C-alpha atoms as one frame of an Amber mdcrd trajectory, in Angstrom:
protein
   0.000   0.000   0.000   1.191   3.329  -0.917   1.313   5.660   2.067   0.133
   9.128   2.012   2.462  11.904   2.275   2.443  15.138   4.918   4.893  17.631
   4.111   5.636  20.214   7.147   7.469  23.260   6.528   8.763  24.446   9.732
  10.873  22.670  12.359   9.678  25.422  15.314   7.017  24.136  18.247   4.099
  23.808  15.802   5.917  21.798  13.329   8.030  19.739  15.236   5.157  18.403
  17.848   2.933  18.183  14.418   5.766  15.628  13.127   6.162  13.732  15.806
   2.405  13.084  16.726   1.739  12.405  13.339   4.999   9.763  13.235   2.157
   7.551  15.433   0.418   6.637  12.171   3.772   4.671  10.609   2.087   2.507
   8.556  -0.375   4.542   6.544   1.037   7.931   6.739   4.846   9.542   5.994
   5.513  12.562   6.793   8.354  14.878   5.573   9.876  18.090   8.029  11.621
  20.968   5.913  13.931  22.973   7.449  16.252  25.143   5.872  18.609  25.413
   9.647  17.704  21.902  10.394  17.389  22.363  13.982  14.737  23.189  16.414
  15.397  25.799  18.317  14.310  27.072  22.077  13.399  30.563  21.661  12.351
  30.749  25.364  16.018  30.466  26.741  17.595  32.957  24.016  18.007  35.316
  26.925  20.636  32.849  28.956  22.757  33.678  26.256  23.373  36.809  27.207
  23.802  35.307  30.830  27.272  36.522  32.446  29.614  33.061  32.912  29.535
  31.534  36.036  32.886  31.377  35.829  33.790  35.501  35.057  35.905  34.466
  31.676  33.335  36.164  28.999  35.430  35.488  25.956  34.658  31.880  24.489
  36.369  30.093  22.171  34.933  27.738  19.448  33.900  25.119  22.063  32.198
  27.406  24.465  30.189  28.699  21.742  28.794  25.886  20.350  27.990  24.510
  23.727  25.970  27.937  24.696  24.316  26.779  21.125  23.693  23.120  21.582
  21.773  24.633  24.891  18.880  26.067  22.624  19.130  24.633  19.773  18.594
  20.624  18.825  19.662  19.153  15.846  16.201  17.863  14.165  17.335  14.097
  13.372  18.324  13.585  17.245  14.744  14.417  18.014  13.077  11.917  15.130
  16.545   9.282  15.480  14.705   5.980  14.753  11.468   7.420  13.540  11.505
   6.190  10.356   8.488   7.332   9.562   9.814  10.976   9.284  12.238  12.285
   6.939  14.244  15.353   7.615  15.035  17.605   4.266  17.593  20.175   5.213
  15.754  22.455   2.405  14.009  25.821   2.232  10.510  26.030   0.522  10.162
  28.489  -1.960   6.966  28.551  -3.503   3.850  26.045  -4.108   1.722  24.667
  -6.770  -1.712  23.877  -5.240  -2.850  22.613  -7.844  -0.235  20.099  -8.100
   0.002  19.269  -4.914   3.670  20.259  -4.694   6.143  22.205  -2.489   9.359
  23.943  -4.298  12.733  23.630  -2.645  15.269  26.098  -2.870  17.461  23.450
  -4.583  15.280  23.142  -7.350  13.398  19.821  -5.918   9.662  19.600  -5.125
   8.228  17.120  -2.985   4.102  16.301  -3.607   2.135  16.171  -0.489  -1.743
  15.106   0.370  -1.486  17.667   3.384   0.649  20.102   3.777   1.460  21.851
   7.078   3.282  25.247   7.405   4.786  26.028  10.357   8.143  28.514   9.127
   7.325  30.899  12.117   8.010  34.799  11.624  10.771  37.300  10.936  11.582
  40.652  12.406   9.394  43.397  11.208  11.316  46.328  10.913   8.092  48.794
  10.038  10.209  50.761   7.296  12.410  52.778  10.135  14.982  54.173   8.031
  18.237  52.826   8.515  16.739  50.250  11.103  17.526  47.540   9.253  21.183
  47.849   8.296  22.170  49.055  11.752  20.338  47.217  14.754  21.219  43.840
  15.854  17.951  41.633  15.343  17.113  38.883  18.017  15.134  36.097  16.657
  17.417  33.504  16.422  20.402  31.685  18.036  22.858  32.726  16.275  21.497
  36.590  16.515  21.752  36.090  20.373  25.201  35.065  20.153  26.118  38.079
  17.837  24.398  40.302  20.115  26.675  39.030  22.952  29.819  39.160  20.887
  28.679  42.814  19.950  28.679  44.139  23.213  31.759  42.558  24.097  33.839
  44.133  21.519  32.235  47.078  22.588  33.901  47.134  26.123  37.015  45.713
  23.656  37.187  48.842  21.547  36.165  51.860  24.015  37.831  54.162  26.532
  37.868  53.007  30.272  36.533  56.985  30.419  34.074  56.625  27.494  30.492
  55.841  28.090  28.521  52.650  26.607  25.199  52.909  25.375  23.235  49.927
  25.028  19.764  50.572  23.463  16.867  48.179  23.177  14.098  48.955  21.286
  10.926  47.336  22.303   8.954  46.901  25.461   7.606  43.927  25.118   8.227
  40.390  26.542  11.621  40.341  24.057  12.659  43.927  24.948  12.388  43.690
  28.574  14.166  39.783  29.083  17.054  41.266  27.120  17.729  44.546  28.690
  17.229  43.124  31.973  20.040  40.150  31.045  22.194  42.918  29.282  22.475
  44.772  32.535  23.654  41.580  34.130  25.590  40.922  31.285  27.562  44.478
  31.131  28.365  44.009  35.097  30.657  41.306  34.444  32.028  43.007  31.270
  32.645  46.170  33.412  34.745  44.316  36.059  36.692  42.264  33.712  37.966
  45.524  31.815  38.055  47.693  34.431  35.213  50.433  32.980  33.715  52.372
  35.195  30.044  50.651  36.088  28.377  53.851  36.064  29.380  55.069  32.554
  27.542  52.070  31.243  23.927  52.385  30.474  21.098  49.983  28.914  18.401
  51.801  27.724  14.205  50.517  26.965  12.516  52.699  23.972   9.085  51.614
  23.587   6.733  53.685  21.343   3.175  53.128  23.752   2.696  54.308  26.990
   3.059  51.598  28.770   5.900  48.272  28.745   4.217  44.949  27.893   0.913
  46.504  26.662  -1.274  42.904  26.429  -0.543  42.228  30.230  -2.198  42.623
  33.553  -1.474  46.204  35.980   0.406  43.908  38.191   2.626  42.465  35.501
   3.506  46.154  34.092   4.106  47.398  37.718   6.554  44.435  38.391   8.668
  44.510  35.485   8.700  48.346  35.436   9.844  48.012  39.195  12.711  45.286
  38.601  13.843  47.077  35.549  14.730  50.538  37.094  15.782  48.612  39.949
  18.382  47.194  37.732  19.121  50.951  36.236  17.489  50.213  33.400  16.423
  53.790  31.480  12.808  53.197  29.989  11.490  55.847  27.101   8.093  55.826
  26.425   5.312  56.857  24.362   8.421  57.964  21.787   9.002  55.808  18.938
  11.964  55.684  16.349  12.138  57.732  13.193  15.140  57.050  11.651  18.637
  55.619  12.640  22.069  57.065  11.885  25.611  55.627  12.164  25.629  55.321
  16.271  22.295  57.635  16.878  18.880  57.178  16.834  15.923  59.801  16.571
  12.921  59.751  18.059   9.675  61.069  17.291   9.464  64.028  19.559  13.100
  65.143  18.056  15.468  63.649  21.050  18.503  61.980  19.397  20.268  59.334
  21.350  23.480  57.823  21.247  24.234  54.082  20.554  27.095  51.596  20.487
  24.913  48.636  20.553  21.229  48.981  19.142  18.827  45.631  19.347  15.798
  45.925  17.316  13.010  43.211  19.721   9.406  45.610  18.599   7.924  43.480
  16.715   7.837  40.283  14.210   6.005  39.496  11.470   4.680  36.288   9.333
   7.490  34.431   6.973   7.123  35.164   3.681   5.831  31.958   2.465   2.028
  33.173   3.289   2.291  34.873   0.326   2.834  32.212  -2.186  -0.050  30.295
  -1.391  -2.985  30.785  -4.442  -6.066  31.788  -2.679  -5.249  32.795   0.381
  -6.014  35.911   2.581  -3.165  38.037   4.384  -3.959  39.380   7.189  -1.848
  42.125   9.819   1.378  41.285   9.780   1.495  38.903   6.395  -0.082  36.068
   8.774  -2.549  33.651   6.778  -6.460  33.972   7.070  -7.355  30.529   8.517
 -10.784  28.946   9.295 -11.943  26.860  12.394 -10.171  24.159  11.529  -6.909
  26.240  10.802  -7.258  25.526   7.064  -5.629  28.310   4.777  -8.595  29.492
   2.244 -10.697  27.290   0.403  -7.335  24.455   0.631  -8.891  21.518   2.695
  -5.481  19.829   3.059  -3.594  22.842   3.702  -3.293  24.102   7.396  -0.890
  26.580   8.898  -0.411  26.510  12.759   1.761  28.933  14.991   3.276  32.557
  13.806   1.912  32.292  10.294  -1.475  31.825  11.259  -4.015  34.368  11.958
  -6.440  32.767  14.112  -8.795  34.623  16.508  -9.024  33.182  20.468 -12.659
  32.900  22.486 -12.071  37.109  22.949 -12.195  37.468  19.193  -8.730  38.837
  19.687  -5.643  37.403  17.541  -3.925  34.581  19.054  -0.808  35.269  20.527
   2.165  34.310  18.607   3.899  32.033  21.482   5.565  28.676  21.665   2.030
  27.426  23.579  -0.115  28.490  20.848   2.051  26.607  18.392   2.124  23.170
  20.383  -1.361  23.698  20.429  -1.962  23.952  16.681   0.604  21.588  16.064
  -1.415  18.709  18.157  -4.669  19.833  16.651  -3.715  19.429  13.284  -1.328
  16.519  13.700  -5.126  14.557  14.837  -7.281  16.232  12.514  -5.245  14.714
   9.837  -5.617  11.294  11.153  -9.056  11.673  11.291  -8.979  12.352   7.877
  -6.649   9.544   7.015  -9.275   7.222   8.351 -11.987   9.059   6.704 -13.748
  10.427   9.774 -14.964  13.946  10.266 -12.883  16.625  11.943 -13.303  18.489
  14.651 -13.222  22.275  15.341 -10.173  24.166  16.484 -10.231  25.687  20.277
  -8.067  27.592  21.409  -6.026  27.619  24.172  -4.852  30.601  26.906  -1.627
  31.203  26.741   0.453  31.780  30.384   3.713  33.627  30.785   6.852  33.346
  32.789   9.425  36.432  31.811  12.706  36.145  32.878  14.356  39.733  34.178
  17.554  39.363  34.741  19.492  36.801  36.822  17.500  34.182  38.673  14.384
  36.451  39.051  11.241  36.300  37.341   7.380  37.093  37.033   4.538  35.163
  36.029   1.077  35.698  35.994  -1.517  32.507  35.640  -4.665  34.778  36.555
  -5.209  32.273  40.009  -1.912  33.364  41.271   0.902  35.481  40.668   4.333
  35.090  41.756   7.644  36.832  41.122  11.592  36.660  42.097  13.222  33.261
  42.408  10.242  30.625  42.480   9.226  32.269  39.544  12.693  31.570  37.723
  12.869  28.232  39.201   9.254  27.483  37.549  10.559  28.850  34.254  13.475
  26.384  34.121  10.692  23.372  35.385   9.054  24.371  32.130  12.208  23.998
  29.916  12.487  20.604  31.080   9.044  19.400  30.857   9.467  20.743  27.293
  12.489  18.792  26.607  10.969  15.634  27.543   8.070  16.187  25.608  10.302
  16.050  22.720  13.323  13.906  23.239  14.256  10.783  25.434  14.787  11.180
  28.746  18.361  11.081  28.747  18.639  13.595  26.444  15.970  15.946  27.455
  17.950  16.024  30.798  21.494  16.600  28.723  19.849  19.855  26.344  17.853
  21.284  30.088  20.926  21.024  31.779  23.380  22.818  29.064  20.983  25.852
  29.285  20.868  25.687  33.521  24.704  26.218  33.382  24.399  29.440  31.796
């Protein structure tokens, strides 16, 4: 019997726990993951990266770096090793033909698919800031984390123990605030291990609302806004940036500021690949119109699930794009497909709540799950629970246990 083919584009949350709940159905069903990295990445423990080293030495060599790495990032075929049910195709897709059935590679292959799955996340959104793009440091990825950290050490490299440092973040969101709260930490270390003055050192917030973390409760704005000044943190608000310049900034009510270091975490939008599917609706941020059953237009066997999709929760409001909401599209889809593969009826899509925990700086966090709300250490040490209950939802035990306890070194 032939088996029928699922093609997933994506190896983030959605399309990795899609994969391997779908890798159940061995004998009926293959399915085939696309990845142009050909990893799977943690995107919840970026900000560790930017963790001082317990050990005070802050520049790494090869080795160090690629076990700070290996601490977020898994390679895919040591999650699906002896699932041979699953092929991994180190690829990018390009383009489709609906029609056809088919998915175009970047190498010039296409692979033909009953169902098709995308899952390839979202990119920074720059909004058309001039000279945004070519001049910030982006944060989306790994290796973007690591750059960031190598950029702000050859910052305290290259400067005057009498010169100031400006670190800027721009963004007050959950992004903006883990990383300026982890730079702070970060810069300490740097400070002491070159000898610069600790005060001539500043991190900076510049968030264009009035408020940090906009979507969250009074109690969660009040207790990041607390820790952050606490750590000396300067926060701008209701001031967006105009326009970037070779180490300044403007902002919208005409104050220029200074940077040597200038992340860009305000906002992400939907890959690109939205766009080349015939038939489908775009929504804000290039995510793809999807029905109840997260089906992209009037394609029965075409679903997307996390970033890409626009989907609205029980408050008519968008879905938030988070790792939860992703895992919980993945699943959904992953059985709504073998549903259909049996030829039985599928079931609506309902959404889940997502919950928070936000890491600010060292081993001190927040979270709010609406029944209780706790911050500082517990917090953290819930955050790290979570890793590992991730980690073992993905990969053996032994291994799970290996990846959780690279990233609780750092």
């Amino acid at each position: 019997m032939n088996k029928r083919v699922a093609v997933i584009v994506g190896g983030g949350f959605g399309g990795v726990r899609a994969a391997l709940d779908l890798s159940r159905h061995k004998h009926d069903l293959k399915v085939v993951l696309v990845d142009k990295n050909g990893y799977h990445s943690y995107p919840a423990d970026y900000y560790k990266l930017l963790s001082p080293s317990s050990d005070h030495k802050e520049h790494f060599g090869p080795a160090k770096f690629r076990l700070m790495f290996s601490s977020v990032s898994i390679p895919l075929p040591e999650i699906f090793e002896g699932i041979e049910s699953v092929e991994i195709l180190t690829d990018e897709a390009v383009g489709f033909d609906v029609r056809a059935s088919l998915v175009k590679l970047a190498s010039g292959g296409e692979i033909k698919y009953d169902w098709l799955i995308l899952a390839p996340g979202s990119v920074t959104n720059f909004y058309g800031v001039p000279g945004l793009k070519s001049r910030a440091l982006e944060f989306k990825t790994t290796s973007d984390s690591l750059n960031l950290r190598n950029a702000v050490d050859e910052v305290f490299e290259r400067k005057g123990k009498r010169e100031p440092i400006n670190i800027v973040v721009g963004g007050g969101g959950f992004t903006g605030c883990e990383v300026a709260s982890e730079l702070v930490g970060y810069a300490d270390s740097l400070s002491r291990i070159h000898g610069h003055p600790r005060d001539s050192v500043y991190v900076s917030i510049i968030e264009a609302s009035p408020v940090l973390l906009g979507p969250l409760s009074d109690w969660a704005k009040r207790k990041t806004e607390a820790r952050l000044k606490k750590l000396g943190v300067k926060i701008f608000l209701s001031d967006p940036i105009i326009d970037v310049m070779d180490g300044a900034l403007r902002l919208k009510s005409g104050k220029e500021i200074r940077f040597d270091v200038l992340v860009w975490a305000a906002g992400v939008k939907a890959n690109f690949l939205g766009e080349k599917i015939e038939g489908a609706e775009l929504a804000k941020g290039s995510c793809l119109m999807v029905d109840e059953y997260l089906r992209v237009g009037n394609h029965e066997n075409i679903f997307a699930v996390g970033d890409i999709a626009f989907c609205e929760g029980f408050d008519k409001k968008p879905m938030p794009m988070t790792s939860q909401t992703a895992v919980s599209q993945g699943q959904y889809v992953a059985y709504s497909i073998k549903r259909q593969l049996h030829g039985r009826k599928i079931f609506k899509y309902h959404p889940r709540e997502s919950k928070f925990i936000m890491p600010l700086g060292g081993k001190y966090a927040i979270t709010d799950l609406g029944f209780v709300k706790i911050s500082g250490f517990l917090a953290w040490y819930l955050k790290r629970f979570v890793a590992l209950k991730y980690f073992l939802s993905i990969l053996p035990a032994t291994k799970a246990f290996k990846v959780w306890w690279r990233g609780a070194r750092f």
